[in-house]
PDB file of C-alpha atoms in Angstrom:
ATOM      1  CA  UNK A 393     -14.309 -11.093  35.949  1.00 79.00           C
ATOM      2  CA  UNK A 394     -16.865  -8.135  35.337  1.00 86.00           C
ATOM      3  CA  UNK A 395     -20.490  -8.211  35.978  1.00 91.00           C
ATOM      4  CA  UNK A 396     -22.544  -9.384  32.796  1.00 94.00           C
ATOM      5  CA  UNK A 397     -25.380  -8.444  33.779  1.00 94.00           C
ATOM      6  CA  UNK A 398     -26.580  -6.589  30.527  1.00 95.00           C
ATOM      7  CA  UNK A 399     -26.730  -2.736  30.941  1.00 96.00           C
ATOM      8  CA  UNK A 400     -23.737  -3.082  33.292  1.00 97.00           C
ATOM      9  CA  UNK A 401     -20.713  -1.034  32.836  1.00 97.00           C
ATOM     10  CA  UNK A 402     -17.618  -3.175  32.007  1.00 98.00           C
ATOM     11  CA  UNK A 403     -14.130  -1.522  33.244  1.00 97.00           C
ATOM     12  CA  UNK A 404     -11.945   0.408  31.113  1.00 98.00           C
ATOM     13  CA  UNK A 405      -8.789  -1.124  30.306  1.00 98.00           C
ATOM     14  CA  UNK A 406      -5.931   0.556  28.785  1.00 98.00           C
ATOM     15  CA  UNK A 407      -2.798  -0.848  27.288  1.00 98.00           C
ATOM     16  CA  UNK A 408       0.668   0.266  25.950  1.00 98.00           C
ATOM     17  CA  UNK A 409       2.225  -0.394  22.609  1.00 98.00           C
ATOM     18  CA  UNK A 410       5.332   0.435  22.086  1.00 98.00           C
ATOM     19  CA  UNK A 411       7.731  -0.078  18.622  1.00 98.00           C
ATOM     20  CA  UNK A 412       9.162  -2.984  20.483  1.00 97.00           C
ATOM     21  CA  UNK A 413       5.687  -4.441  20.652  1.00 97.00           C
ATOM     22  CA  UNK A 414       4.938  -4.054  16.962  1.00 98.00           C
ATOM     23  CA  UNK A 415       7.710  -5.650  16.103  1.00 98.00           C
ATOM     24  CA  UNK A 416       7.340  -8.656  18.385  1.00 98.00           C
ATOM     25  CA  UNK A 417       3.580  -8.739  16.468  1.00 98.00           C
ATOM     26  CA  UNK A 418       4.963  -8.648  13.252  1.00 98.00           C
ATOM     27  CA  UNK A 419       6.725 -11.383  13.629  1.00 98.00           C
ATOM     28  CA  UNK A 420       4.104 -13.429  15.366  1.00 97.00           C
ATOM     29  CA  UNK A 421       1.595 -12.546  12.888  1.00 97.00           C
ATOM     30  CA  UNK A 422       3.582 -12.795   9.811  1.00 96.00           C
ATOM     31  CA  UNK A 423       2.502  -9.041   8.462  1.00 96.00           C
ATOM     32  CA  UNK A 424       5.799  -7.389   8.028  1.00 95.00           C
ATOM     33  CA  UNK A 425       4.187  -4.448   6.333  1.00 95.00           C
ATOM     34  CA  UNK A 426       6.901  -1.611   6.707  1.00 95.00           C
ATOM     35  CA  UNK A 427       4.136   1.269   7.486  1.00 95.00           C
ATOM     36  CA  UNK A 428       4.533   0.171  11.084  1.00 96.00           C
ATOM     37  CA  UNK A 429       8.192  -0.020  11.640  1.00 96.00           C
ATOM     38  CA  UNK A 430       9.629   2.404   9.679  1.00 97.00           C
ATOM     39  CA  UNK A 431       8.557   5.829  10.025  1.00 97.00           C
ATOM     40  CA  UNK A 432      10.039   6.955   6.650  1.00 97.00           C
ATOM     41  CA  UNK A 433       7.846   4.621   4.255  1.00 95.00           C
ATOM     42  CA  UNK A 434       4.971   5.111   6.379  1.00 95.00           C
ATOM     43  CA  UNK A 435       5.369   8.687   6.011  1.00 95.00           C
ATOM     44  CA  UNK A 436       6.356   8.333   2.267  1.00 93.00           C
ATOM     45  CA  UNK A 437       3.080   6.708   1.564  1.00 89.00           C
ATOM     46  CA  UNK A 438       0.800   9.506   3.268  1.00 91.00           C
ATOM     47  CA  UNK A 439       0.429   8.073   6.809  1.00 93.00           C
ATOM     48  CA  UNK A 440       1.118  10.305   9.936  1.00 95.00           C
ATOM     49  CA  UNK A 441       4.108   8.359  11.358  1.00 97.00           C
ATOM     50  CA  UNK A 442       4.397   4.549  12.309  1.00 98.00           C
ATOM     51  CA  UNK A 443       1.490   2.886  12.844  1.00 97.00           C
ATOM     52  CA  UNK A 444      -0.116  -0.051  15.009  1.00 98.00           C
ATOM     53  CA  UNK A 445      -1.364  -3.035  13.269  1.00 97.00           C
ATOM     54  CA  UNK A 446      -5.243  -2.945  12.970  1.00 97.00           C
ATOM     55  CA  UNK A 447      -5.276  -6.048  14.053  1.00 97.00           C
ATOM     56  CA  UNK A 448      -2.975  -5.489  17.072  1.00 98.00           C
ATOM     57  CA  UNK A 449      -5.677  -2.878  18.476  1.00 98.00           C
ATOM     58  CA  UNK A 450      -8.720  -5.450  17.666  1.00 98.00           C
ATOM     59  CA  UNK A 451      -6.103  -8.212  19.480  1.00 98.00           C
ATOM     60  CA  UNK A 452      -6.345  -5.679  22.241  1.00 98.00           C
ATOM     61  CA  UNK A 453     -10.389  -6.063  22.107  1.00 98.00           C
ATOM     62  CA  UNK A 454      -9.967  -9.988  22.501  1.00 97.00           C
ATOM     63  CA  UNK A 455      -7.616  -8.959  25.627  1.00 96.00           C
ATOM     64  CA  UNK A 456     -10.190  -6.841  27.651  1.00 97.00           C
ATOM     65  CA  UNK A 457     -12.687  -9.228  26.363  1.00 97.00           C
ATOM     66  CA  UNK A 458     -11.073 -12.027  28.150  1.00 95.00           C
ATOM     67  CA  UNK A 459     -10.419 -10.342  31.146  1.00 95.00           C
ATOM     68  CA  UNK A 460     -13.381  -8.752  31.902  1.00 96.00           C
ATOM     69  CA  UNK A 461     -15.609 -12.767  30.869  1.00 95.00           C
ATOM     70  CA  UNK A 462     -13.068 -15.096  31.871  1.00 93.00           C
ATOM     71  CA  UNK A 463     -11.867 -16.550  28.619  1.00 93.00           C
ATOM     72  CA  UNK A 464     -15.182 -17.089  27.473  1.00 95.00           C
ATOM     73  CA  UNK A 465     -15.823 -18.213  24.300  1.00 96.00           C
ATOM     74  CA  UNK A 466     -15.917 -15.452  21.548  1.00 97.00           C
ATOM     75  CA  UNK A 467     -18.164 -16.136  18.884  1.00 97.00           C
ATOM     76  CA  UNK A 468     -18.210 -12.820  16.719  1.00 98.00           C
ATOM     77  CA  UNK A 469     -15.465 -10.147  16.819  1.00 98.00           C
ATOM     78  CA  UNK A 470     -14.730  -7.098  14.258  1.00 98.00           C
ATOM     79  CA  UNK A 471     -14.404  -3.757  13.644  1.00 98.00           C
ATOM     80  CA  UNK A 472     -13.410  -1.110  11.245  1.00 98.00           C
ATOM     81  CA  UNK A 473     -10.503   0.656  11.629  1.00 97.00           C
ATOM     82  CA  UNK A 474     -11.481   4.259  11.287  1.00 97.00           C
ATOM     83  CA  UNK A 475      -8.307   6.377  12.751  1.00 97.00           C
ATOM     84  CA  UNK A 476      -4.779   5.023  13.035  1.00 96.00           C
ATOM     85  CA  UNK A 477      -3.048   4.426  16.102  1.00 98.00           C
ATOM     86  CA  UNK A 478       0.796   6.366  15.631  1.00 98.00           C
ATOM     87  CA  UNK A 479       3.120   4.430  17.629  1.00 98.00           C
ATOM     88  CA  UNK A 480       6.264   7.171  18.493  1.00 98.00           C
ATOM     89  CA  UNK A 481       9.687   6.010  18.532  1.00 97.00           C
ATOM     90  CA  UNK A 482      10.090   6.712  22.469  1.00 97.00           C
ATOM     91  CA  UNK A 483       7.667   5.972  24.940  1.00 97.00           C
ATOM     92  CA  UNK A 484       3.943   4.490  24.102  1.00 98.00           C
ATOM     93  CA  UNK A 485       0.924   4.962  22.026  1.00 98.00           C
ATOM     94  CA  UNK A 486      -2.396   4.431  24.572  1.00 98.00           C
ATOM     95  CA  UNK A 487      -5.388   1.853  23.593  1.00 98.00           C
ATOM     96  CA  UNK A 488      -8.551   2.047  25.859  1.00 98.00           C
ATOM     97  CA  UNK A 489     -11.095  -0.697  25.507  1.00 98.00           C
ATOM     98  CA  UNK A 490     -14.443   0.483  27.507  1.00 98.00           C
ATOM     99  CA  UNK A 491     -18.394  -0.086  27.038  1.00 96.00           C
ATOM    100  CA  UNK A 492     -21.354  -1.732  28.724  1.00 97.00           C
ATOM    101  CA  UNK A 493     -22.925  -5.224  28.354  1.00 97.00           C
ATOM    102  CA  UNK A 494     -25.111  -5.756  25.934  1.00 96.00           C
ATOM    103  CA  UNK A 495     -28.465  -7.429  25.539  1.00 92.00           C
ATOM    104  CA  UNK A 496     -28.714 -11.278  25.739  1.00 92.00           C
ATOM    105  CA  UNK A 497     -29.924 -12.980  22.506  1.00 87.00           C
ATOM    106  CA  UNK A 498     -32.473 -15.716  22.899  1.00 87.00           C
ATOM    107  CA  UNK A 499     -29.184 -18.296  21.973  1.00 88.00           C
ATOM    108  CA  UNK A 500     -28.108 -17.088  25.550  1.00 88.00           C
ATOM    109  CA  UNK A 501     -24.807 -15.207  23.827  1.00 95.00           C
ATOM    110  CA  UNK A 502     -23.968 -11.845  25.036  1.00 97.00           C
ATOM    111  CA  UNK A 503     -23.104  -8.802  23.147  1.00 97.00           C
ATOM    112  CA  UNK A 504     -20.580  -5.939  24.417  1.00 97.00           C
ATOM    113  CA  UNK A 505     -21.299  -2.286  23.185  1.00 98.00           C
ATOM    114  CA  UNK A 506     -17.636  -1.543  23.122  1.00 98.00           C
ATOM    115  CA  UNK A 507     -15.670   2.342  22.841  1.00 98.00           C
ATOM    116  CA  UNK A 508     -12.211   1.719  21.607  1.00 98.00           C
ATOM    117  CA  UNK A 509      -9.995   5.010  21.455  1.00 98.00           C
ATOM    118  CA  UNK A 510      -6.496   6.469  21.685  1.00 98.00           C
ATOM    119  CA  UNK A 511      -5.988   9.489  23.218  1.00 95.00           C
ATOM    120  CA  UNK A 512      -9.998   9.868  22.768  1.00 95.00           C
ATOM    121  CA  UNK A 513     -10.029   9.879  19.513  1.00 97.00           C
ATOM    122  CA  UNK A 514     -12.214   6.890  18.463  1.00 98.00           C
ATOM    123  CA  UNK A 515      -9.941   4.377  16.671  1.00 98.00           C
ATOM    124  CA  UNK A 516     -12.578   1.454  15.894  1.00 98.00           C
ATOM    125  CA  UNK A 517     -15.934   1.718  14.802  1.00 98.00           C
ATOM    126  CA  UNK A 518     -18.813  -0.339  14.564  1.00 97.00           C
ATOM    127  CA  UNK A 519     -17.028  -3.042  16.862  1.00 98.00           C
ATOM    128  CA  UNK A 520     -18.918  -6.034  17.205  1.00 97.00           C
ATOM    129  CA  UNK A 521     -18.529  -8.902  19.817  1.00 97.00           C
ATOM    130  CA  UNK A 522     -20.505 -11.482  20.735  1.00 97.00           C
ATOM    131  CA  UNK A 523     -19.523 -14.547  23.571  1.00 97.00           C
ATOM    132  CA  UNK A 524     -21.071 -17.413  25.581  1.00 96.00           C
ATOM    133  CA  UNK A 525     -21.118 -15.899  29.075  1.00 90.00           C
TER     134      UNK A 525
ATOM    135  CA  UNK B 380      -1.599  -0.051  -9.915  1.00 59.00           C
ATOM    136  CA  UNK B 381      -5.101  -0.226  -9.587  1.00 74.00           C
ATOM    137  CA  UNK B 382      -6.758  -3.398  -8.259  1.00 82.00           C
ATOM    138  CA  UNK B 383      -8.570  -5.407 -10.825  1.00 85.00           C
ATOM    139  CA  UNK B 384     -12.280  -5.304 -10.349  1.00 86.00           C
ATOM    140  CA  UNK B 385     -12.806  -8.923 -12.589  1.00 89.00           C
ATOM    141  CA  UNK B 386     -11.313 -10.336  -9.623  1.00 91.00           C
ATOM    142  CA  UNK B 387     -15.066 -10.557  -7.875  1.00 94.00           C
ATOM    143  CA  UNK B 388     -15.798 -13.963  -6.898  1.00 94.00           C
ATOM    144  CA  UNK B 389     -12.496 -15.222  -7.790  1.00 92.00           C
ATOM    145  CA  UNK B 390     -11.286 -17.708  -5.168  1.00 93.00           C
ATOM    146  CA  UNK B 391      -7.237 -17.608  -4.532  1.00 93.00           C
ATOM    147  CA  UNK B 392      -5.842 -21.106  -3.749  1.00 95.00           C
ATOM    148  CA  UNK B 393      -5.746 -22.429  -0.422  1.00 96.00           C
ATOM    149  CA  UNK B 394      -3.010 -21.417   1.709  1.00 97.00           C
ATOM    150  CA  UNK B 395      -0.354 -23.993   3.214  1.00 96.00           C
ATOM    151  CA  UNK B 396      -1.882 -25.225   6.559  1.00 97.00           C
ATOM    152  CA  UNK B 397      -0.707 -23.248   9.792  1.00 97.00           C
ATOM    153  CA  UNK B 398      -0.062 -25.211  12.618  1.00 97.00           C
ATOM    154  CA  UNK B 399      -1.462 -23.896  16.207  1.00 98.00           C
ATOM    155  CA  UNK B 400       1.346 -24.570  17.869  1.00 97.00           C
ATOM    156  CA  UNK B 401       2.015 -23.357  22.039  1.00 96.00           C
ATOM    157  CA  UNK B 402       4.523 -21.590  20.929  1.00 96.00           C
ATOM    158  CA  UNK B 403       3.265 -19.850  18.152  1.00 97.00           C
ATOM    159  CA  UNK B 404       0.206 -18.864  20.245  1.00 97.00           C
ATOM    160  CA  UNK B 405       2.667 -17.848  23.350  1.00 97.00           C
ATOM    161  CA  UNK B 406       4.737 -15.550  20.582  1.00 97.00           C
ATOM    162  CA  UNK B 407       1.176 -13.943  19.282  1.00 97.00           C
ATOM    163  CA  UNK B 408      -0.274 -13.454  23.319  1.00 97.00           C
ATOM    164  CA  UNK B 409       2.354 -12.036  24.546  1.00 96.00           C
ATOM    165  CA  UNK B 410       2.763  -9.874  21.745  1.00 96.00           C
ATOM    166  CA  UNK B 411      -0.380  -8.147  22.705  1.00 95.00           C
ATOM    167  CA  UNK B 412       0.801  -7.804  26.327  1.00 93.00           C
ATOM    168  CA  UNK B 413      -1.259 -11.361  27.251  1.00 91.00           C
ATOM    169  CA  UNK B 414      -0.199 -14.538  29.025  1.00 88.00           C
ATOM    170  CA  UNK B 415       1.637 -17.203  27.670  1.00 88.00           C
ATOM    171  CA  UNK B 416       0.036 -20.917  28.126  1.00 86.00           C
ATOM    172  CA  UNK B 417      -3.820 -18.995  28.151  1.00 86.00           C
ATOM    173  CA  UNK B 418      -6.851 -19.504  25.723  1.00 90.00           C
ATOM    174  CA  UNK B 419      -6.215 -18.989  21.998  1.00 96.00           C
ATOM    175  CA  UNK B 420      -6.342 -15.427  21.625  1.00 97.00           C
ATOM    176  CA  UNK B 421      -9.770 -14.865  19.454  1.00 97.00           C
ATOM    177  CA  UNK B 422      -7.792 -12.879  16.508  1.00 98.00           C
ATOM    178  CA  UNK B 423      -4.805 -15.734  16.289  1.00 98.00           C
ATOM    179  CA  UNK B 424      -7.187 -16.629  12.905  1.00 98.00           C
ATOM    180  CA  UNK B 425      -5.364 -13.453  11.515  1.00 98.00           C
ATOM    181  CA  UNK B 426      -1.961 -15.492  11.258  1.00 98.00           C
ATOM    182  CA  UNK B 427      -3.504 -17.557   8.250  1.00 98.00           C
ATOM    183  CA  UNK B 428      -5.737 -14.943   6.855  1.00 97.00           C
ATOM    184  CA  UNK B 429      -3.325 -12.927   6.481  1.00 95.00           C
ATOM    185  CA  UNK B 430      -1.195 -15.364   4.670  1.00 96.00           C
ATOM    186  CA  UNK B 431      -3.715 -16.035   2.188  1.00 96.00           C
ATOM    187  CA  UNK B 432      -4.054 -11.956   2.257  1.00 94.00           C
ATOM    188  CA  UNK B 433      -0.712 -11.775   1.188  1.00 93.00           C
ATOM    189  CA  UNK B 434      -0.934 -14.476  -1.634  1.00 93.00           C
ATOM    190  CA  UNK B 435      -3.767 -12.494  -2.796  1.00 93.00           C
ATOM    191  CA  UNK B 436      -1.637  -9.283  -2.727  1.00 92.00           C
ATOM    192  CA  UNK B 437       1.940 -11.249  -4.411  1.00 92.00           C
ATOM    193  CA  UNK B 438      -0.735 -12.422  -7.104  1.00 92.00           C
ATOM    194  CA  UNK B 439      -1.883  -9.589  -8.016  1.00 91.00           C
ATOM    195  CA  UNK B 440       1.636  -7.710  -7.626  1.00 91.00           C
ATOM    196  CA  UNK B 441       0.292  -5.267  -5.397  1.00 91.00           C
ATOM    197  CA  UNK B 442       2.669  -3.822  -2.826  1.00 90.00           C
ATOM    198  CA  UNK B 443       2.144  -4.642   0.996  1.00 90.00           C
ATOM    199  CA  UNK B 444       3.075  -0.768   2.270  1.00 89.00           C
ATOM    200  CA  UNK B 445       0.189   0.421  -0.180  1.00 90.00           C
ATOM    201  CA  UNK B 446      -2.169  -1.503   1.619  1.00 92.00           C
ATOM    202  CA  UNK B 447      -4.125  -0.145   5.215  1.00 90.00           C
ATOM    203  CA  UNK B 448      -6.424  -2.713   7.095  1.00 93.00           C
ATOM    204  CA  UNK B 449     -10.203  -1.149   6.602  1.00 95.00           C
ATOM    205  CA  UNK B 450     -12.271  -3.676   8.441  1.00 97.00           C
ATOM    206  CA  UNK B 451     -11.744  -7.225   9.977  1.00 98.00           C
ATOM    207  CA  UNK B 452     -14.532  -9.453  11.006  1.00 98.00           C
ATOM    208  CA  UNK B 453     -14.444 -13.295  12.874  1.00 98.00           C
ATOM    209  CA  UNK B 454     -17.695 -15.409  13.144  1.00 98.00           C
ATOM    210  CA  UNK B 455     -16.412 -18.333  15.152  1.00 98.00           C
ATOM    211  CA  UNK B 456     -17.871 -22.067  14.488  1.00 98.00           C
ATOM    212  CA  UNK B 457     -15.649 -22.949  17.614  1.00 97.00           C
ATOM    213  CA  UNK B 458     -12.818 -22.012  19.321  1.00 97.00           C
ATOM    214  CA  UNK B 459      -9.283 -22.348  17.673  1.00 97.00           C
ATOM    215  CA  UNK B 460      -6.822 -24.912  19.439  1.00 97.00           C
ATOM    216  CA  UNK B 461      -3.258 -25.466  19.566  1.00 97.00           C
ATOM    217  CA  UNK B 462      -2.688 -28.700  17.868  1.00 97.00           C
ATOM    218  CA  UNK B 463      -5.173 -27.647  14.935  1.00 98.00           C
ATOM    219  CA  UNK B 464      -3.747 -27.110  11.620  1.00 98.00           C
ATOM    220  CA  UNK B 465      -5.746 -24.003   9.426  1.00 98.00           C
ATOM    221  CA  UNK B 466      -5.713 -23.363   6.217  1.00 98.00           C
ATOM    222  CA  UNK B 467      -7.793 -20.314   4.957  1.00 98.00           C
ATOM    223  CA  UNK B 468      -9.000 -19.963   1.464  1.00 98.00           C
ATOM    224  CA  UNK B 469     -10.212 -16.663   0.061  1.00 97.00           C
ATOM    225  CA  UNK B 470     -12.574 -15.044  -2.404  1.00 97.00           C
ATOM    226  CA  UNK B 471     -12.766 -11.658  -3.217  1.00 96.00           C
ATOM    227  CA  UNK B 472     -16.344 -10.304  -2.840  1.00 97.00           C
ATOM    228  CA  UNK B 473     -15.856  -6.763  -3.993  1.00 96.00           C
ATOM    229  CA  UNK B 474     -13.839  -4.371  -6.001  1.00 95.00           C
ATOM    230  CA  UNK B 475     -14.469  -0.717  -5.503  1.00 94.00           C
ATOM    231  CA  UNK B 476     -12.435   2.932  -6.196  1.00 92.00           C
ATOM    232  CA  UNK B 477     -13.459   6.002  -3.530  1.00 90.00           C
ATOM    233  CA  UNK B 478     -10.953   8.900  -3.801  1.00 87.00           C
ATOM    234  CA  UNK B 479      -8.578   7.712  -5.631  1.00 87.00           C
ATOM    235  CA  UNK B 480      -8.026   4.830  -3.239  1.00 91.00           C
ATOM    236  CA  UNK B 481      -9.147   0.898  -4.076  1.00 93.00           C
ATOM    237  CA  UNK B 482     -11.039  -0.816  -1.899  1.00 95.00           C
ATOM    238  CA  UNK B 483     -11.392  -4.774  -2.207  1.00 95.00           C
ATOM    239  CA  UNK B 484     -13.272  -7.115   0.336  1.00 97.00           C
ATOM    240  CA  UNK B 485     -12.673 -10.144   0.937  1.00 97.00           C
ATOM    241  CA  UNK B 486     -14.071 -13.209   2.811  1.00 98.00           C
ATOM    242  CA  UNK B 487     -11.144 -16.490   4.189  1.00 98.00           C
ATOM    243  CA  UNK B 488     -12.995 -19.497   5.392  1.00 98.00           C
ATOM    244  CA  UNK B 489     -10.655 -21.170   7.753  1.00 98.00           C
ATOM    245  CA  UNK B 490     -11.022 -24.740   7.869  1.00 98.00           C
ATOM    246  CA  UNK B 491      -9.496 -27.672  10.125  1.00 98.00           C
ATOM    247  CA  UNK B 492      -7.353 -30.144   8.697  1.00 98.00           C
ATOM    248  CA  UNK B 493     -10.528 -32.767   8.895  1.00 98.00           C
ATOM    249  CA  UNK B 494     -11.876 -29.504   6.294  1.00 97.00           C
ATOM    250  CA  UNK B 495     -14.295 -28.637   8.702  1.00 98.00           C
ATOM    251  CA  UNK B 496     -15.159 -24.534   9.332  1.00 98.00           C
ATOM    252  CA  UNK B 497     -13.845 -22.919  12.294  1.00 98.00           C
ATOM    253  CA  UNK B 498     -14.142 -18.885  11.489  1.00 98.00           C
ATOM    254  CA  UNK B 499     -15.520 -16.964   8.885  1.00 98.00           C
ATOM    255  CA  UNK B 500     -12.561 -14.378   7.947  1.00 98.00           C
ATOM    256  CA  UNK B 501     -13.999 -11.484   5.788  1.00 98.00           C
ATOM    257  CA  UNK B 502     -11.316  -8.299   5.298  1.00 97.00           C
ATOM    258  CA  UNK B 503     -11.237  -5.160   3.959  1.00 97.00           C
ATOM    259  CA  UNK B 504      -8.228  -3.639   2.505  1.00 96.00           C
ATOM    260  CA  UNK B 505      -7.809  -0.397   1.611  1.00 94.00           C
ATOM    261  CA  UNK B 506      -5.414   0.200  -1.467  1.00 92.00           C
ATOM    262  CA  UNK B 507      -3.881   3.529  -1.135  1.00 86.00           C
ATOM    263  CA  UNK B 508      -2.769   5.177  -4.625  1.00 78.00           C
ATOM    264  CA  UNK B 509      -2.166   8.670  -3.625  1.00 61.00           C
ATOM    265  CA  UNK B 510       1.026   9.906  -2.240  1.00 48.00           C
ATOM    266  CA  UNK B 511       4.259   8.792  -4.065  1.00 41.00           C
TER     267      UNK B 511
END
């Protein structure tokens, strides 16, 4: 758990992905789009190289959110996905969730001013959570 | 092939109903490097949006490795469960070309099988018609 106090800083995380791990999501998600697991139609349709899911990176959001409130209750949660995330054959692509607490709405839910990046280059923008914490 | 911009406001039919099963959410948390046996993970919800994505795309014969995810958004009415069933029917709110590329939004309400809401899904897909 991370203080919640709003204006407080809430600890980086950062977290792997490797090929193995989109492939695991694939099939747990049911989006079997070839762009990220095979670097040759991914390439052949403009993209720099295998790619991570969007939505494995956002899943990544719901991760540090969990772990920095306790599993608290998420009631908004988005993003656009505004740089790709290339996943290389050996070794890992790097996701780092950071930000600050937000301000407390007069519904008593928090909001988290969130950074997400690889490699610091920003990889979601205008992220948006909001949780009862 | 370009995406059809009549298609505004046009909702797809409801997809089959998922069922939030322990496994399935084990198979999607640890997938993301979580726990197994933990809270839902908040973007589980993705599992039947993107099926009814992907009836939207096989209906309109558009091919999946043309498509890039360009936004995803979750309002919550509650929390999602495992012994819920979902079923997420979408409309598509908005048809537009930038560069070539297609861009077509889209909002899934995901409802429980009593038919009440749980999460607002709304998606942006990005339709990529350049490169060969």
């Amino acid at each position: 758990m991370s203080d919640l106090t709003p204006g407080a800083a809430l600890e980086p995380r950062t977290y792997e992905i490797t090929r193995a791990d989109l492939v695991a999501y694939a099939h747990a998600s049911g989006d079997h789009n070839p762009i990220h697991q095979d670097e040759s139609i991914a390439l052949a349709v403009g993209l720099p190289g295998v790619i991570a899911h969007g939505m494995y990176t956002l899943a990544l959001v719901g991760r540090a959110i969990s772990e920095w409130t306790g599993d608290a209750e998420v009631l908004e949660l988005g993003a656009k996905f505004v740089a790709p995330v290339v996943v290389p054959a050996e070794g890992a692509a790097r996701v780092t969730v950071a930000g600050t607490v937000g301000e407390r709405n007069d519904a008593g839910l928090l909001t988290l001013a969130l950074e997400i990046t690889s490699d610091g280059t920003k990889v979601l923008g205008a992220p948006k959570v909001t949780v009862r914490a | 092939m370009p995406i059809d911009a009549s298609l505004v406001g046009r909702a797809f039919p409801a997809t089959q109903p998922l069922a939030v099963t322990e496994e399935a959410v084990s198979a999607f948390a640890t997938a993301v490097g979580g726990s197994a046996g933990g809270a839902v993970p908040p973007t589980f919800p993705i599992v039947v949006t993107f099926a009814a994505l992907q009836d939207f795309l096989a209906a309109e014969q558009v091919e999946l490795s043309r498509i890039v995810h360009g936004d995803q958004r979750f309002r919550y009415e509650r929390p999602v469960v495992v012994g819920d069933a979902l079923t997420a029917t979408l409309t598509v709110t908005g048809v537009r070309s930038i560069g070539g590329n297609d861009i077509v939004s889209t909002a899934s309400e995901i409802t429980d099988a009593a038919g009440a809401l749980v999460c607002t899904a709304t998606a942006t897909l990005v339709h990529r018609g350049g490169a060969a």
